[in-house]
Coordinates of C-alpha atoms in Angstrom, one line a residue:
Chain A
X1 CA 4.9 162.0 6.0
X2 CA 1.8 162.0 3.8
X3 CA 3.2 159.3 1.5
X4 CA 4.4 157.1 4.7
X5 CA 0.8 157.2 5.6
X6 CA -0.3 156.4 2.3
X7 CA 1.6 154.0 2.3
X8 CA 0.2 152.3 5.5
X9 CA -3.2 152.4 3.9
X10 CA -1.8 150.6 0.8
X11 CA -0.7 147.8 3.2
X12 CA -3.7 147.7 5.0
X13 CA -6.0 147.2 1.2
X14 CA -4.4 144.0 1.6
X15 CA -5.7 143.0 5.2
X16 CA -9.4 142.1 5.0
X17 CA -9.6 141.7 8.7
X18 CA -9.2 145.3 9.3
X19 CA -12.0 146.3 7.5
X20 CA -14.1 143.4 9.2
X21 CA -12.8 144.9 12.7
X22 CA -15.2 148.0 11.7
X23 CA -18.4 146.2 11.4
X24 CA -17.9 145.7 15.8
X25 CA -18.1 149.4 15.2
X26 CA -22.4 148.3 14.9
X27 CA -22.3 146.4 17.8
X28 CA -23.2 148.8 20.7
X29 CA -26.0 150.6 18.7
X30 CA -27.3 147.3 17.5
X31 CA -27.2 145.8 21.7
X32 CA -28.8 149.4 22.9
X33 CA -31.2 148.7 20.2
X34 CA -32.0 145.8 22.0
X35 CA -32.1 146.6 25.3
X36 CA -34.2 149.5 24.7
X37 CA -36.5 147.5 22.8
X38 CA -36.9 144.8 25.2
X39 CA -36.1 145.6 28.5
X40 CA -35.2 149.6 29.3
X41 CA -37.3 152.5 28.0
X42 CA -35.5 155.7 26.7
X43 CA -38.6 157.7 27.6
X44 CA -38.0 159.3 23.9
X45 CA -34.4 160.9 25.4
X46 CA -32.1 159.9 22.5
X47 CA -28.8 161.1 25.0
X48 CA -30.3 158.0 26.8
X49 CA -29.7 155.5 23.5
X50 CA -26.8 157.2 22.8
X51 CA -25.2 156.6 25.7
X52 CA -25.6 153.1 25.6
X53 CA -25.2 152.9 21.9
X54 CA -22.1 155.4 21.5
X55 CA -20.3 156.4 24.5
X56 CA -20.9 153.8 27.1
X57 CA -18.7 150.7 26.5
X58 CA -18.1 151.7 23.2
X59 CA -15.6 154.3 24.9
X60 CA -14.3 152.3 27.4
X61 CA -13.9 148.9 25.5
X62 CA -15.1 148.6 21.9
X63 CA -12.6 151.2 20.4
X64 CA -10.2 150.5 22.3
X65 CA -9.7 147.3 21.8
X66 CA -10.1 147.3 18.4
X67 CA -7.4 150.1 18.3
X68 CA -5.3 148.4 20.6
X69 CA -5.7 145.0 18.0
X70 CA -5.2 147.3 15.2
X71 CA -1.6 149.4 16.7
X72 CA -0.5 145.4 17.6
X73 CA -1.2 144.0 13.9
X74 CA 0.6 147.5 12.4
X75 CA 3.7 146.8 14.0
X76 CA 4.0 143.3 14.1
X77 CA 3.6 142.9 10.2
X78 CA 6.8 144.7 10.0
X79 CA 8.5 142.7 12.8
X80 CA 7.0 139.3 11.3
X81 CA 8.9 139.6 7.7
X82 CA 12.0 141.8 8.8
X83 CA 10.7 144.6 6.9
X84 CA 12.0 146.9 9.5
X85 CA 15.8 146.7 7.9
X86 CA 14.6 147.7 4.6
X87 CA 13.0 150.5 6.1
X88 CA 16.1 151.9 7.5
X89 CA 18.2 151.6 4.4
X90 CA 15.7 154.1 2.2
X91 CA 15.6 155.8 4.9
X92 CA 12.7 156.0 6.6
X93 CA 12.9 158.5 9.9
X94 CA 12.2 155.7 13.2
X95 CA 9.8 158.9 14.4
X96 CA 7.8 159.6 11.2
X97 CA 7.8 155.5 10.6
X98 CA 6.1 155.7 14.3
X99 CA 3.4 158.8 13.4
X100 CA 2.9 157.0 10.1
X101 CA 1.2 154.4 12.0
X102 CA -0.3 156.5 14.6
X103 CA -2.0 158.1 12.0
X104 CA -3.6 155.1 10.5
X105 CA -4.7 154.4 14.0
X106 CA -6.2 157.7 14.3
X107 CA -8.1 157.9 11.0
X108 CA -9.2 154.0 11.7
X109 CA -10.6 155.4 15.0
X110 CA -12.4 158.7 13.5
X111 CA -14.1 156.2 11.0
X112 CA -14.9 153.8 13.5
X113 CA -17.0 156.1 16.0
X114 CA -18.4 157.8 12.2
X115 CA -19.8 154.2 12.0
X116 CA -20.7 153.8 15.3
X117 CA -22.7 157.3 15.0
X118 CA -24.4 156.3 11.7
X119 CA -25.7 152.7 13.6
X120 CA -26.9 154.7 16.2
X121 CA -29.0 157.3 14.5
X122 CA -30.1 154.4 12.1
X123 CA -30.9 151.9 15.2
X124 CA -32.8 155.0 17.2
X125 CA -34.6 155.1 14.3
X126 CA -35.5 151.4 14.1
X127 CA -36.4 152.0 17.9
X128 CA -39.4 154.1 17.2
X129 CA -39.8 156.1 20.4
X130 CA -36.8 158.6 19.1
X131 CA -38.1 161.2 16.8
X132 CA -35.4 162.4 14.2
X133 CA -33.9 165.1 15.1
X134 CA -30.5 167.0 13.4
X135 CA -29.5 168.7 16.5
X136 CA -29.1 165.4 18.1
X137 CA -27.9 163.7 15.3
X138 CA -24.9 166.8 15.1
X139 CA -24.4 166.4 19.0
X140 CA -23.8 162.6 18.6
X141 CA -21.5 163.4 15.5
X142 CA -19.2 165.6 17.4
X143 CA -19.0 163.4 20.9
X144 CA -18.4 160.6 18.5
X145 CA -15.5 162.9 16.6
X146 CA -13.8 163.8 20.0
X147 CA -14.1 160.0 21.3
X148 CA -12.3 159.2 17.7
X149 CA -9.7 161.8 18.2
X150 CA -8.9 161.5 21.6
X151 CA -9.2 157.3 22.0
X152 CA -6.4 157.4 19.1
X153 CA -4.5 159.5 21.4
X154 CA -4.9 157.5 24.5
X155 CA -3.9 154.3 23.2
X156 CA -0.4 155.6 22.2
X157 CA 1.0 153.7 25.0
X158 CA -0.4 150.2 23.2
X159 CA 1.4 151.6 20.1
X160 CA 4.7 152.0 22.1
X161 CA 4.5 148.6 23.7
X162 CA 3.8 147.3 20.4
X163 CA 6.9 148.8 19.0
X164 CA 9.0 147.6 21.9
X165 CA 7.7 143.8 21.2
X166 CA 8.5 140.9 18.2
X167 CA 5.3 139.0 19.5
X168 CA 1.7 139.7 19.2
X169 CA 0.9 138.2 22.5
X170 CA 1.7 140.7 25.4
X171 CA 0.5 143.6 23.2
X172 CA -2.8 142.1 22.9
X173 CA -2.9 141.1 26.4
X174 CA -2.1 144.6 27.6
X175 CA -4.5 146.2 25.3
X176 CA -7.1 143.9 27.5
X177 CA -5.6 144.7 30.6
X178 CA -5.4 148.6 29.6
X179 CA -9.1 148.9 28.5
X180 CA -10.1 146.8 31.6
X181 CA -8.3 148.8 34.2
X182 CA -9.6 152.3 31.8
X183 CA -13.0 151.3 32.7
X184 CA -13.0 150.4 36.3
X185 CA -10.6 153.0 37.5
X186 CA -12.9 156.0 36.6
X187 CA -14.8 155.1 40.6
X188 CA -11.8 155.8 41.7
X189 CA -9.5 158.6 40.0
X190 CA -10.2 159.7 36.7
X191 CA -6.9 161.4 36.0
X192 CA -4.8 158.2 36.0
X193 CA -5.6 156.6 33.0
X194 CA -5.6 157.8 29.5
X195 CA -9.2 156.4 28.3
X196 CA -10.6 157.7 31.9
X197 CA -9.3 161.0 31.2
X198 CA -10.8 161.0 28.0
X199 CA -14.1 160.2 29.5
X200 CA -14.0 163.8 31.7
X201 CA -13.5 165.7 28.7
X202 CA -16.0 164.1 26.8
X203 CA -18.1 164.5 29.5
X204 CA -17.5 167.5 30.4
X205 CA -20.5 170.1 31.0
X206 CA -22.8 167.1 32.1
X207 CA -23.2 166.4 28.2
X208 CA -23.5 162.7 29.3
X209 CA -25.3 161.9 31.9
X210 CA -23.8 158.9 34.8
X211 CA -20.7 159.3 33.4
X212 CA -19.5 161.0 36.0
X213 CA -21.1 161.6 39.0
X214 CA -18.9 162.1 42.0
X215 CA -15.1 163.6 41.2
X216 CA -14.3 166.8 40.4
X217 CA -13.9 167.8 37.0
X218 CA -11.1 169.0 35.7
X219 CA -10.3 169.4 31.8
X220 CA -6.7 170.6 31.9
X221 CA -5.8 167.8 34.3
X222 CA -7.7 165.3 31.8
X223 CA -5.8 166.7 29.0
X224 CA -2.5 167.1 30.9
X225 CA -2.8 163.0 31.7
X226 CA -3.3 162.4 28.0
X227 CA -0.1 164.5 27.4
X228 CA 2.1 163.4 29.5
X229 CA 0.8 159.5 28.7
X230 CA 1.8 160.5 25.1
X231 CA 4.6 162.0 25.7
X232 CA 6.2 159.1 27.5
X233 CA 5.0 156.4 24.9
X234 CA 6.7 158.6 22.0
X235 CA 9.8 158.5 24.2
X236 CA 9.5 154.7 24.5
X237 CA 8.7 154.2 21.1
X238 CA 12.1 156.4 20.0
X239 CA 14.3 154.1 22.5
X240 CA 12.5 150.6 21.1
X241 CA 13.0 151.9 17.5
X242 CA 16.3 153.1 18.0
X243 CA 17.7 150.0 19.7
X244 CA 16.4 148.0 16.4
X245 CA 18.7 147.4 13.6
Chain B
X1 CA -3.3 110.6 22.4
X2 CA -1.4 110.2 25.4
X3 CA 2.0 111.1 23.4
X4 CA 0.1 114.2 21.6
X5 CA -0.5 115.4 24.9
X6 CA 3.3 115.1 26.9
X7 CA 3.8 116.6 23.1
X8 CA 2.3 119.5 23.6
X9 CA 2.5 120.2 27.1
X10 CA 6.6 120.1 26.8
X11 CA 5.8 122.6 23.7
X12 CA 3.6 124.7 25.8
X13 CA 6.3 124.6 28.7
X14 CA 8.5 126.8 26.4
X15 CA 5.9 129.4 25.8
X16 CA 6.2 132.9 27.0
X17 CA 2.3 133.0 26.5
X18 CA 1.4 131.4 29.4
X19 CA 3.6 133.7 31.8
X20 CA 1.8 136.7 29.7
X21 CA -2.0 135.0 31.0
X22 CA -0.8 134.9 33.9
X23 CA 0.5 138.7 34.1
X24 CA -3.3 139.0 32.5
X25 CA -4.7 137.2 35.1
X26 CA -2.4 138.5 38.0
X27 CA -3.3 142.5 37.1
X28 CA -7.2 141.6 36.4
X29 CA -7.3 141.0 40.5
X30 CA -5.0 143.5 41.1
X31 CA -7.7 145.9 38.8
X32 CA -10.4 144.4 40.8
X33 CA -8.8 144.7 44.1
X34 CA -8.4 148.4 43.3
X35 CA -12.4 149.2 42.3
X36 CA -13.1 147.7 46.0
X37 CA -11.2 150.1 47.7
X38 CA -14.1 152.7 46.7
X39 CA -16.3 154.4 49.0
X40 CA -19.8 153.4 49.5
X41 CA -21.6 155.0 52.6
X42 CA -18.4 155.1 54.2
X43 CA -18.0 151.2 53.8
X44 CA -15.5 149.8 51.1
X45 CA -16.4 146.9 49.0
X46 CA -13.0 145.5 49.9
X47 CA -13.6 144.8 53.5
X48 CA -17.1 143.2 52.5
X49 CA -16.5 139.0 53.2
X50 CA -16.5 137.5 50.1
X51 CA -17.1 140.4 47.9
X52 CA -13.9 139.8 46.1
X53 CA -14.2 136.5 45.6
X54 CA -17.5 136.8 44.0
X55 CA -16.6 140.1 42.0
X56 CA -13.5 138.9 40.5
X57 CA -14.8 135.9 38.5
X58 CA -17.8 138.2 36.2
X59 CA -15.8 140.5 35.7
X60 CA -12.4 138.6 34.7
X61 CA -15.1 136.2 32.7
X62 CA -16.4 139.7 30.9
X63 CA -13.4 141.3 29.9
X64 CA -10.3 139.4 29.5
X65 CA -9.9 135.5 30.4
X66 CA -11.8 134.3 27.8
X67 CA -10.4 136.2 25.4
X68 CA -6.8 134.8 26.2
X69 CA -7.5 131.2 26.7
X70 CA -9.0 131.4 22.9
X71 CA -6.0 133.4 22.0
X72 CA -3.9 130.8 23.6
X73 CA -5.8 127.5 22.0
X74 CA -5.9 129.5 19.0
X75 CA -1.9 130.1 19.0
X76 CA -1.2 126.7 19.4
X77 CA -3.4 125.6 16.7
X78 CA -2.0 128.3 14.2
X79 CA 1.0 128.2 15.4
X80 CA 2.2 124.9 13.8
X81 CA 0.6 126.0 9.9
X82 CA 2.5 129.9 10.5
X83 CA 5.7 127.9 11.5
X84 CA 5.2 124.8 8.9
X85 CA 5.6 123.0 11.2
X86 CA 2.6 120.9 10.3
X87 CA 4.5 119.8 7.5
X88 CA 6.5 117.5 9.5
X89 CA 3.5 116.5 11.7
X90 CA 1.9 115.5 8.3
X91 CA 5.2 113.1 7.5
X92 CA 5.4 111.3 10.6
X93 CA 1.5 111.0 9.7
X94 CA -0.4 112.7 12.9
X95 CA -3.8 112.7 12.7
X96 CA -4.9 115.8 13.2
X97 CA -8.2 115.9 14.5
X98 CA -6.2 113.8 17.4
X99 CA -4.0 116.9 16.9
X100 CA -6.0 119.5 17.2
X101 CA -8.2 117.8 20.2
X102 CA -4.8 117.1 22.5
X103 CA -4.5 121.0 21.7
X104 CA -7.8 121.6 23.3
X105 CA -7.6 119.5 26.1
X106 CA -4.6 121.5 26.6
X107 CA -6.5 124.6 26.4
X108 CA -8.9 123.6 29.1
X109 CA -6.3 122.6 31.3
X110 CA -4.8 125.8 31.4
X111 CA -8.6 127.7 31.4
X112 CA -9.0 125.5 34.9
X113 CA -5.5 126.7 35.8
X114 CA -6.3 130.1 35.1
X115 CA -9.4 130.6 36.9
X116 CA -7.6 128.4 40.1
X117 CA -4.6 130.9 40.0
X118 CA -7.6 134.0 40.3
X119 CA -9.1 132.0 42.8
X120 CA -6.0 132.0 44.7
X121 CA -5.5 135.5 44.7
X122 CA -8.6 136.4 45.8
X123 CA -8.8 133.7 48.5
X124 CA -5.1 134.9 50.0
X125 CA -6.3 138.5 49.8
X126 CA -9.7 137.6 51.6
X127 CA -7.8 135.7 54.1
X128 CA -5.6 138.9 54.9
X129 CA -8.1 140.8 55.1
X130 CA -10.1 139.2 57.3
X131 CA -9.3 135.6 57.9
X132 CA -11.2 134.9 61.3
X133 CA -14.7 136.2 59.2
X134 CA -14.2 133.2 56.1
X135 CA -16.3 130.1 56.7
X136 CA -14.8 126.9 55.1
X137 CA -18.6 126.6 53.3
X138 CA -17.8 129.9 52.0
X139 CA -14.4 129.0 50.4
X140 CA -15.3 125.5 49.6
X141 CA -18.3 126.9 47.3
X142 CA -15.8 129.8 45.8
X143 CA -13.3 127.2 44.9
X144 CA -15.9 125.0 43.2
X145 CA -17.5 127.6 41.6
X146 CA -13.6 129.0 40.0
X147 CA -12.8 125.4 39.2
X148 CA -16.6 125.3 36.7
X149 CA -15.7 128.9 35.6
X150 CA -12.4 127.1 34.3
X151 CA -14.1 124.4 32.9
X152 CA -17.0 125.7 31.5
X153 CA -15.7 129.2 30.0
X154 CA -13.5 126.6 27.7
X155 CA -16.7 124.5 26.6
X156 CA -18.4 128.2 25.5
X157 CA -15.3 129.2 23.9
X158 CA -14.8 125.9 22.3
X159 CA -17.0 126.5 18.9
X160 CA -14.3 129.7 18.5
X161 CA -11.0 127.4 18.9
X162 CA -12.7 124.8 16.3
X163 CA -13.3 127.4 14.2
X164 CA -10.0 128.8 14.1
X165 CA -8.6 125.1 14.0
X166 CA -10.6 124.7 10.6
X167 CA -9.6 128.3 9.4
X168 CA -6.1 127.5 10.5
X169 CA -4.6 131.3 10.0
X170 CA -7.5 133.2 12.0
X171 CA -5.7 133.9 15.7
X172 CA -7.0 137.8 15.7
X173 CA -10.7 136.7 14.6
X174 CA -10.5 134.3 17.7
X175 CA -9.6 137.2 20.0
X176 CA -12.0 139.6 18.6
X177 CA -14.9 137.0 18.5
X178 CA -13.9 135.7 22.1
X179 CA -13.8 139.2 23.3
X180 CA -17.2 140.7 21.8
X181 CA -18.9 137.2 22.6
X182 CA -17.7 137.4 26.6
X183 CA -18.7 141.0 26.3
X184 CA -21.9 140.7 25.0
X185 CA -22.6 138.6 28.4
X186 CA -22.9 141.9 30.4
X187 CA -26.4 143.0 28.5
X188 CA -27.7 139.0 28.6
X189 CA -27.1 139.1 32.3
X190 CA -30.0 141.4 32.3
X191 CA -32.7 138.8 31.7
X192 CA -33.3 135.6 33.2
X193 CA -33.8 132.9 30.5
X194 CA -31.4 135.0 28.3
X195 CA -28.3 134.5 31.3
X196 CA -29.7 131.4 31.1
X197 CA -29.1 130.3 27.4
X198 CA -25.9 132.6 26.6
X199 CA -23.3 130.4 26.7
X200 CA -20.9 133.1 28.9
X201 CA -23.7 134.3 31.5
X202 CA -24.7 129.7 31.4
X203 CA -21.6 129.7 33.0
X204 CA -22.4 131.3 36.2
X205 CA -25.6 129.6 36.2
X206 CA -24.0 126.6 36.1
X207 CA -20.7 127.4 39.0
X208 CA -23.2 129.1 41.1
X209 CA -22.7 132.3 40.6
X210 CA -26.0 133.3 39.6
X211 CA -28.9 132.5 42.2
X212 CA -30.8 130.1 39.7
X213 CA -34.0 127.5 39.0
X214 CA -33.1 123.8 38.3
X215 CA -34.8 124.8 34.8
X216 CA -32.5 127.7 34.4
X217 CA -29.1 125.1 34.9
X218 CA -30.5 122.6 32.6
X219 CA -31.0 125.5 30.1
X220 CA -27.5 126.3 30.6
X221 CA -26.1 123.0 30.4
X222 CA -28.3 122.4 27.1
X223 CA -26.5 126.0 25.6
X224 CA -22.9 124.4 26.8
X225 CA -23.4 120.8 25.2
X226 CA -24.9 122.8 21.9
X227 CA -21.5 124.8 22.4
X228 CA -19.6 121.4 22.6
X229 CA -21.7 119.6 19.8
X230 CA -20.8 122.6 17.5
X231 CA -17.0 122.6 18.2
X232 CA -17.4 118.7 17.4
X233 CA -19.2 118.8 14.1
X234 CA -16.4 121.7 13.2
X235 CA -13.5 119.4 14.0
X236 CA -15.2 116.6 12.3
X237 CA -15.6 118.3 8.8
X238 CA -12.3 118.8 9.2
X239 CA -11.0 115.6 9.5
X240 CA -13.3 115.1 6.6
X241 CA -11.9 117.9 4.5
X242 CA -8.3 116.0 4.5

């Protein structure tokens, strides 16, 4: 399993674009640097920056839409030059050929919110109203660890469809669609949907405020969503994979 | 031109792409239908006139329309180098500036379409929710204001589909740009001359959306053209470059 994944990373040396996918990783803190420069005030509350510059849209869009790019361009290298027979004739297990890449997907997304974390504590900086401080700076590296874990997680399902599909196209779009609907269901039930899910138990304890003012929360049920989300996507993923010869 | 154009639209025809933007486009109202049905004070946003209308275009234009229509102009200009097909074009000789601009035109076509077919929803749903409350005003200014969303969404996106023309083999830059760049709209709708100048926020300034001074459209309209100008001077190095 560790040499697939190796593996995967030796593929991806080769793709420039990924890499350049994790400078959007400094988007959000460098647009909360902004705003908070030139329009809102944190009143010297870095939970306030953060939550713009980490674990606002950055949760609910940014990552996962980069992951959901990321899962799409994984599989359909493979699809693109038939590599996918070779595979099978090594042979390469259809399940640990999937976790190779869900792997890749879940270190790209640790790095990615690592990133994310360092441009925030740099860009607070910048801001001048936050004063350094390591107990924040540790609190915004652990939401930012569980955000990487769990995202990678909750965009199985993209990694399934992507599996199931020859084309780029309805991958991508879905990963849109999925990210969209992620974000504007969590007004209305937060245990739906993977990435909403994964908002409660980031959440959870009131750790960031607005995130979630009105349901009730629940983190078994948040984790239990995530579960069986996965669970059906690895089942999908085995049928897709299977059917392919 | 006219032949580059029945060319394409016959190629188009046989795309599923344009059946998966409109799956994209069907489940963004269906997404937006379903954050209406919330609670506020007892009153859902739903049964508000003309909330859904109004709702569906920022945040269709925010998320995920743009970001196809670039991916779509984007396939069909990458499409023909990742096929080499462009070989044969090359033979016949096609220009392929002409080329590349029929693509475009193409690409605006189906941006108008797009936002129409959004329009559509929202204006069936509105009527079934309460048809007797619509004024023809009401729906008359709604349609117009989809109709520039279509139109104008393609000339801010149009620097990013010359871009990719020119860089021929860059479809996933085009949707992460597209997306970041329509997303970035949400923090420049915070400030006046800002919504104003971005080219995705100048949009709603321009169909309507956006309460705004005859200074504020003209700003607008000068960030669009600028938009325009650029995709221009990127399609005419190219045709230099050959």
């Amino acid at each position: 399993m560790l040499k697939l994944i190796q593996i995967e990373f030796l593929k991806l040396r080769r793709r420039t674009f990924v890499w350049i996918m994790m400078f959007s990783a400094l988007i959000m803190p460098f647009l909360a640097y902004l705003l908070f420069k030139y329009a809102w005030d944190t009143g010297g509350d870095p939970v306030q920056f953060y939550k713009w510059s980490a674990f606002g849209l950055t949760l609910f869009i940014v990552l996962p839409v980069v992951l959901g790019i990321l899962s799409t361009m994984l599989m359909y290298n493979e699809n693109q030059y038939d590599m996918l027979k070779q595979l099978w004739i090594v042979p390469v297990s259809k399940m640990r050929y999937f976790f190779s890449k869900f792997f890749v997907v879940l270190i790209y997304s640790v790095c990615f919110m690592l990133v994310t974390a360092v441009g925030s504590v740099i860009f607070s900086i910048l801001l001048g109203d936050i004063a350094f401080d390591w107990q924040n700076v540790l609190f915004l590296i652990r939401k930012c660890l569980e955000i990487g874990v769990i995202t990678a997680f909750a965009m199985l399902p993209i990694l399934a469809i992507a599996t199931t599909q020859n084309g780029y196209i309805l991958p991508v779009a879905i990963t849109l669609i999925y990210a969209f609907l992620g974000s504007i269901i969590v007004s209305i039930n937060m245990y739906i949907h993977p990435l909403s899910s994964m908002a409660v138990i980031v959440a959870r304890n009131g750790d960031i405020p607005g995130l979630n003012n009105t349901q009730v929360i629940s983190i078994p049920l948040a984790f239990l969503s995530i579960f069986i989300w996965g669970i059906v996507s690895v089942l999908l993923a085995n049928v897709a994979l299977a059917r392919r010869k | 031109m006219r032949t580059l154009l029945w060319a394409e639209h016959q190629k188009i025809r046989r795309l599923s792409f344009v059946w998966i933007a409109i799956f994209a486009t069907v489940m963004v109202a269906v997404i937006v239908f379903l954050s209406g049905l919330t609670d506020n004070d007892g009153i859902r946003d739903i049964d508000t006139i003309g909330w859904y209308m109004a709702v569906a275009q920022p945040l269709a234009t925010f998320f995920v329309l743009p970001a196809v229509i670039a991916l779509l102009g984007s396939y069909m200009i990458c499409r023909e180098e990742q096929e080499n097909t462009i070989d044969s074009l090359r033979l016949i000789p096609v220009n392929e500036a002409k080329l590349t601009i029929a693509k475009m035109i193409i690409t605006l076509v189906y941006s108008i379409l797009f936002y129409l077919l959004l329009f559509a929803i929202t204006f069936f749903t509105e009527a079934a929710l309460h048809f007797s409350d619509l004024s023809i005003g009401m729906v008359m200014n709604f349609s117009k204001a989809y109709f520039l969303d279509g139109i104008c969404i393609f000339l801010a996106i149009s620097p990013i589909i010359a871009l990719i023309s020119y860089m021929k083999k860059g479809y996933w830059i085009a949707l992460v740009i597209t997306e970041f760049y329509s997303f970035i709209g949400l923090f420049t709708s915070t400030s006046n001359t800002l919504k104003a100048l971005y080219p995705i926020t100048a949009v709603f300034t321009i169909s309507g959306y956006y309460e705004a001074s005859t200074f504020q459209v003209m700003l607008s309209c000068i960030s669009l053209l600028f938009c325009v100008g650029l995709a221009a001077v990127t399609l005419a190095g190219m045709n230099k470059c050959k």
